[in-house]
Structures are given as C-alpha cells and as structure tokens.
mmCIF file of C-alpha atoms in Angstrom:
data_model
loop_
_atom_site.group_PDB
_atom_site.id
_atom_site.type_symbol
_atom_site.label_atom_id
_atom_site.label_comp_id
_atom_site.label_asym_id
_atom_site.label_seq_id
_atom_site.Cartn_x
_atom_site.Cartn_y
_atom_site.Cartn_z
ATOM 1 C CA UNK T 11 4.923 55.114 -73.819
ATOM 2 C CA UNK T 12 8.693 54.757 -73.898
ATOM 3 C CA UNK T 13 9.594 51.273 -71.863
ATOM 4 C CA UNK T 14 13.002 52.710 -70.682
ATOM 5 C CA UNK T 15 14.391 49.994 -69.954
ATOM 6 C CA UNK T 16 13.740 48.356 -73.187
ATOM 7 C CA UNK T 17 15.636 51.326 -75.217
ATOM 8 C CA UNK T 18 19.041 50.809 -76.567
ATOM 9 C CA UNK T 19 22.037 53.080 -74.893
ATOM 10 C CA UNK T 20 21.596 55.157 -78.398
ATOM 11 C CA UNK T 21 17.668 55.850 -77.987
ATOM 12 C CA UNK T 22 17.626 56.037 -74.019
ATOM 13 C CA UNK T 23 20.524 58.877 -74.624
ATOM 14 C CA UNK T 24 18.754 60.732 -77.169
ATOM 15 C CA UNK T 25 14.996 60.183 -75.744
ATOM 16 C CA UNK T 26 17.067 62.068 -72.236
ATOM 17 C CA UNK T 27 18.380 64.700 -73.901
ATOM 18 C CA UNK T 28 15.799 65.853 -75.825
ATOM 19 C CA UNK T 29 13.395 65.144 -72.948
ATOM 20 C CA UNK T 30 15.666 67.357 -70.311
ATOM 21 C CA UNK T 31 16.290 70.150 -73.048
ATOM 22 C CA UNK T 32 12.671 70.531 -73.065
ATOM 23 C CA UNK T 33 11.618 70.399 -70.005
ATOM 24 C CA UNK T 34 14.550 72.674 -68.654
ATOM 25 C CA UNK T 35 14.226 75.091 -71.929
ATOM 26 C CA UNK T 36 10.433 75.439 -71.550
ATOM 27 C CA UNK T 37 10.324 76.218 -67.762
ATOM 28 C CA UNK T 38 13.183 78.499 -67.433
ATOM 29 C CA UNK T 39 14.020 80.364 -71.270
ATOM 30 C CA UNK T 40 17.110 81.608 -69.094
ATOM 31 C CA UNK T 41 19.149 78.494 -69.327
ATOM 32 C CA UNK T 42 20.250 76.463 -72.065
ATOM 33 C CA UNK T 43 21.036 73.237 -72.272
ATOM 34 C CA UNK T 44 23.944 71.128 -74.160
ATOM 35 C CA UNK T 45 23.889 67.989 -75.162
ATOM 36 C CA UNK T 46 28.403 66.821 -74.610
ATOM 37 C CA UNK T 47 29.195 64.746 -77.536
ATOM 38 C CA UNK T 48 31.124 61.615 -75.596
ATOM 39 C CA UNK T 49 33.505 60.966 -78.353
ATOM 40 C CA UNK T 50 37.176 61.288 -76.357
ATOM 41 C CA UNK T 51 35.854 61.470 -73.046
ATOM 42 C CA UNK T 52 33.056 64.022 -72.018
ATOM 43 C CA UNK T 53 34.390 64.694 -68.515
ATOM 44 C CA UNK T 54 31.686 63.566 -66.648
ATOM 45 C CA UNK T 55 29.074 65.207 -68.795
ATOM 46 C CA UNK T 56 26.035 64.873 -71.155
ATOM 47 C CA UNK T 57 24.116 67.269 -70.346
ATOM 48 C CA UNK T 58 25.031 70.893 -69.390
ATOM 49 C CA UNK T 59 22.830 73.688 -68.251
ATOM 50 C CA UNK T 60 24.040 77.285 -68.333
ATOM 51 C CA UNK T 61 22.807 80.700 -67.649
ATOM 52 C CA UNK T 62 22.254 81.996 -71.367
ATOM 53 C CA UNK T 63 23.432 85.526 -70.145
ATOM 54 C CA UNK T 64 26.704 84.476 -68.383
ATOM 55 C CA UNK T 65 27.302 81.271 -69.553
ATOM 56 C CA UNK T 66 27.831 80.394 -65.781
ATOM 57 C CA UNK T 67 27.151 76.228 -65.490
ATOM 58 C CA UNK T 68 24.584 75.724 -62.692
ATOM 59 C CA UNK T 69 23.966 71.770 -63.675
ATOM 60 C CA UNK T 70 25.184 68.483 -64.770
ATOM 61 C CA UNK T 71 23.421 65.517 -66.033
ATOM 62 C CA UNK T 72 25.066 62.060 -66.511
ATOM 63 C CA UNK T 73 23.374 59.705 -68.503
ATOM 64 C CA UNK T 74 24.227 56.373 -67.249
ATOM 65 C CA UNK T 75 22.250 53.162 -69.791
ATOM 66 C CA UNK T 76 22.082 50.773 -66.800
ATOM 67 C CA UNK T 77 18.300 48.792 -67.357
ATOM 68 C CA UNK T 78 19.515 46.363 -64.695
ATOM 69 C CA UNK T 79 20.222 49.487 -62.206
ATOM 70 C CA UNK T 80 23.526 49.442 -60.646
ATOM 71 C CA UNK T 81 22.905 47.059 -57.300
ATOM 72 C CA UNK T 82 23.895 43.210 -56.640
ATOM 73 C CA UNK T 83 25.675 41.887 -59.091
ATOM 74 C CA UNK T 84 25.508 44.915 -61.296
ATOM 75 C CA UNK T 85 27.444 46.915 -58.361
ATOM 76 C CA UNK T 86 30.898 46.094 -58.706
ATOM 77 C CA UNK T 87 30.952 47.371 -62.084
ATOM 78 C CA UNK T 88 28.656 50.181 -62.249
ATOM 79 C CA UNK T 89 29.703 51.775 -59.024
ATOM 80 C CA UNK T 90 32.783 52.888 -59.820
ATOM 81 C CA UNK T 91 31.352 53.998 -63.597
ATOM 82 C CA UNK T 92 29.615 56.193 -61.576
ATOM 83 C CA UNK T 93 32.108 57.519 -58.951
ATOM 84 C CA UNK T 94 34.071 58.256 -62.237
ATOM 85 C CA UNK T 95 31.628 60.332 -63.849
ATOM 86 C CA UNK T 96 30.850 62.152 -60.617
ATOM 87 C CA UNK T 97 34.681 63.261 -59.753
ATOM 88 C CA UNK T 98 35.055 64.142 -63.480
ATOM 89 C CA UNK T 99 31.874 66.604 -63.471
ATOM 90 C CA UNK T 100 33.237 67.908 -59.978
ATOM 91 C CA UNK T 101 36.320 69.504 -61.580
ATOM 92 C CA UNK T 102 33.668 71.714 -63.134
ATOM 93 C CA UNK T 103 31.823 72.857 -60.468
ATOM 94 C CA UNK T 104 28.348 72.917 -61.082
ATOM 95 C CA UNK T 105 25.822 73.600 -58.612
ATOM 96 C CA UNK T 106 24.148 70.213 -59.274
ATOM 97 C CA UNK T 107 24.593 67.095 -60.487
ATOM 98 C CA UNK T 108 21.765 64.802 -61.633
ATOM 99 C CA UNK T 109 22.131 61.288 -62.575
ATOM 100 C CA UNK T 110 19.574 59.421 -65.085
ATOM 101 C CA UNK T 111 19.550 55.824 -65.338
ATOM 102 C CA UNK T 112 16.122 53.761 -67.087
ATOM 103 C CA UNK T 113 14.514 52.477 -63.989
ATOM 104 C CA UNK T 114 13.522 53.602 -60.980
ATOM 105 C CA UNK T 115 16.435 54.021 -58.196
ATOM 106 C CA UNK T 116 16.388 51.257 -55.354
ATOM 107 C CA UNK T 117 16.888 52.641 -52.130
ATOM 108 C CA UNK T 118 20.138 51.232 -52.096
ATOM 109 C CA UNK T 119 21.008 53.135 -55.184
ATOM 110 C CA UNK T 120 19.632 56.462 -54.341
ATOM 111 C CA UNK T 121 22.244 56.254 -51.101
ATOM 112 C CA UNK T 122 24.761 55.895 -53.326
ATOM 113 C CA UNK T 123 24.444 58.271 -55.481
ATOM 114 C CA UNK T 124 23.447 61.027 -52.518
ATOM 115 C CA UNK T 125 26.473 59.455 -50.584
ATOM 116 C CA UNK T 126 29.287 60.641 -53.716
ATOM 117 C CA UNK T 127 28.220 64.584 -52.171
ATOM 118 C CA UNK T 128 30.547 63.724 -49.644
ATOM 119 C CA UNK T 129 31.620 67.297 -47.696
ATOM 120 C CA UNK T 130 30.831 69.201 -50.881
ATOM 121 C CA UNK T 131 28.553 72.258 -49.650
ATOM 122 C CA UNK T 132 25.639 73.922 -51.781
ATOM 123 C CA UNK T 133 26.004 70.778 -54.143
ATOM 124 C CA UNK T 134 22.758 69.606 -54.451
ATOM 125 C CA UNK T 135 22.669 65.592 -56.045
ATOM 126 C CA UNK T 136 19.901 64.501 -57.839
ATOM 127 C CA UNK T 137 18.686 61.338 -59.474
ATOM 128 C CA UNK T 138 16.188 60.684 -62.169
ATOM 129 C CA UNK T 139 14.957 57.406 -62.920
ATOM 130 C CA UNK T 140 11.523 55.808 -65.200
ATOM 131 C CA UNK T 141 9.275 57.846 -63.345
ATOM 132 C CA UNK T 142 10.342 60.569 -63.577
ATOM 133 C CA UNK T 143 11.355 60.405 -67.282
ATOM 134 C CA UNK T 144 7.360 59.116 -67.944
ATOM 135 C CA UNK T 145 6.369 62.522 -66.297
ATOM 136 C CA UNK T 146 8.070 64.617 -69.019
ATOM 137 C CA UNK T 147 7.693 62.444 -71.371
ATOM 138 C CA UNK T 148 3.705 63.216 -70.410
ATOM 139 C CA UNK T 149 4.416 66.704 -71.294
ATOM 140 C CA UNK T 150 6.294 65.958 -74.732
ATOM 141 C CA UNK T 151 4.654 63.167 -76.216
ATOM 142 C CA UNK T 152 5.945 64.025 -80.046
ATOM 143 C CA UNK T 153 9.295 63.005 -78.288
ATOM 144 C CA UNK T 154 7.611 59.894 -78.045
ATOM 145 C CA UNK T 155 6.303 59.302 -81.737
ATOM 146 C CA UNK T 156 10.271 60.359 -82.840
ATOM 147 C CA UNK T 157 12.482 57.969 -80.869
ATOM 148 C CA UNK T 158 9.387 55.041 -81.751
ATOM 149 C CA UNK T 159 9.366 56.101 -85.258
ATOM 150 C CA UNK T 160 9.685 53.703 -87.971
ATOM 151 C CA UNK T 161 11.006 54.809 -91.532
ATOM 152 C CA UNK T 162 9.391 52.002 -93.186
ATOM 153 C CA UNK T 163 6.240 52.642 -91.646
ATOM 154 C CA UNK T 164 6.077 56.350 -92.105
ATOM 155 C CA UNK T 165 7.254 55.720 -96.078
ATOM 156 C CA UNK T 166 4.673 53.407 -96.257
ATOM 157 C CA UNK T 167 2.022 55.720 -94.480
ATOM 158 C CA UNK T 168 3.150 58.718 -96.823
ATOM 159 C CA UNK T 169 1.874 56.644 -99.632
ATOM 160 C CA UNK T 170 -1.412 55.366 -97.991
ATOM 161 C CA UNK T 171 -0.324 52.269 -97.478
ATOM 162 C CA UNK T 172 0.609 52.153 -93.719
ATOM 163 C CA UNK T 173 -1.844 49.562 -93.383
ATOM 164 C CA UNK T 174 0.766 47.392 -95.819
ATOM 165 C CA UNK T 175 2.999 46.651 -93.017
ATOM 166 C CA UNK T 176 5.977 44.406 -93.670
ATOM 167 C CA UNK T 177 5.235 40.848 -92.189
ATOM 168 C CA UNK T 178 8.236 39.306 -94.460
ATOM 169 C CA UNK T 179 11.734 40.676 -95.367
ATOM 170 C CA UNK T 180 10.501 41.535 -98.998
ATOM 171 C CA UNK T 181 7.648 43.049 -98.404
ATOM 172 C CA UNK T 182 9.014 46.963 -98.104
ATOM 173 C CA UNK T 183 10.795 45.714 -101.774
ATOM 174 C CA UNK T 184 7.132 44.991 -102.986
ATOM 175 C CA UNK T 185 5.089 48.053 -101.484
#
C-alpha cells in the first residue's frame, strides 16, 4: 500500500492521475480525463474531465503535494497556494472542483477548501485525501506495483536473481 504521505511530489502526482483516470474512465466510458502538463502554469489544473462527445469540462482536480496538510504553521503558505489554484480553475468553469492532497483533510481544512465556493451556484467542491486515494487504489492495485517498482529489482528478477538484492553500491555491477 502506497504511504501517501511518504511519496515524492513526482510519484504522489503520477500515483493521482493515473488513480483518478481510472477510476473516472472505468465508471463512466463517457468522460475522459487529462492529465495538464504544469510546465508554464496549468491554470489551476491537473486533472480535467470532459464529456468525450462535446468536449464540455464538467470537473477539475488540483493536485496539491502537501504531506504536512495545509493547517498551523503550514497555513500561511499553503492557503493562498490554494486560493490561487481555485480562482485560476474558476475562469474555466467547471461544474466541480476537487482538491487532492496525501493525508486526510482536518476539519479545519475541509472548511477551507468548501469555504473558496463562496456565492458560486451549482459548483459543487470536493476534497480527496489518503482515504480516499487507498479506496481506489483497492480497486487498481497494479497502480500500486508501478509507482513502487524498482528497475534494479525487476532486472534482477527477469534474470532469476531477484533474490540477489543489492545490499552494497556494487552489487547491481556484480549481478
């Protein structure tokens, strides 16, 4: 099982993306899902869902890589990260937004992030957190063995000798 909060930015993003895609792909084959490439800004997007038909956007997803969460100390930073990302996805008007951080959402945090709906109507907000991410990850387990996967180990396993496991820096040189 993924520890979420253990992941790098780079494996928590990909781990999400793939995770959502597949979840959202699998239970409705009407929508797809793109993963926003973040290079130059991605307006307050990672994840976009669209009606394959229309192309119409019905959902957002920012990925925010916050292990510590985004209260106390953590706040005065991440807060406004957030409010950021929010107004940015707002200029495209999606139908939802859903923010994913890798830990569960204090109490605190969840009226945050419900609180940045402000007067916007049919907007639904919605926040994913460890939890939730464990219960698709139940689903998609091979996602799982990918973002763990070690090249050494699987070169070494190719071979038969996975049980030859590198205890020393030379040891892949010698297998």
């Amino acid at each position: 099982m993924l520890k979420w909060e253990k992941l790098g930015e780079e494996k928590f993003n990909r781990a999400v993306e793939m995770l959502i895609m597949r979840t959202i792909e699998e239970d409705d084959p009407g929508l797809k899902v793109t993963a926003i490439d973040g290079r130059g800004g991605d307006g307050g997007i990672d994840l976009d869902v669209r009606v394959k038909k229309t192309g119409q956007l019905v959902a957002i997803y920012q990925l925010k890589h916050f292990p510590e969460g985004f209260s106390n100390e953590w706040a005065k930073a991440r807060k406004p990260q957030i409010r950021k990302s929010f107004e940015a996805a707002m200029k495209h008007n999606p139908g939802k937004w859903i923010l994913v951080i890798p830990r569960n959402f204090t109490s605190k945090e969840r009226s945050f992030v419900t609180s940045l709906k402000g007067d916007a109507r049919g907007l639904h907000i919605k926040h994913i957190g460890a939890t939730e991410l464990d219960n698709m990850l139940a689903r998609f387990p091979e996602i799982d063995d990918y973002i763990n996967r070690d090249e050494s180990r699987a070169a070494l396993e190719m071979v038969s000798r996975g049980s030859a496991f590198l205890a020393k820096p030379t040891d892949l040189a010698t297998e």
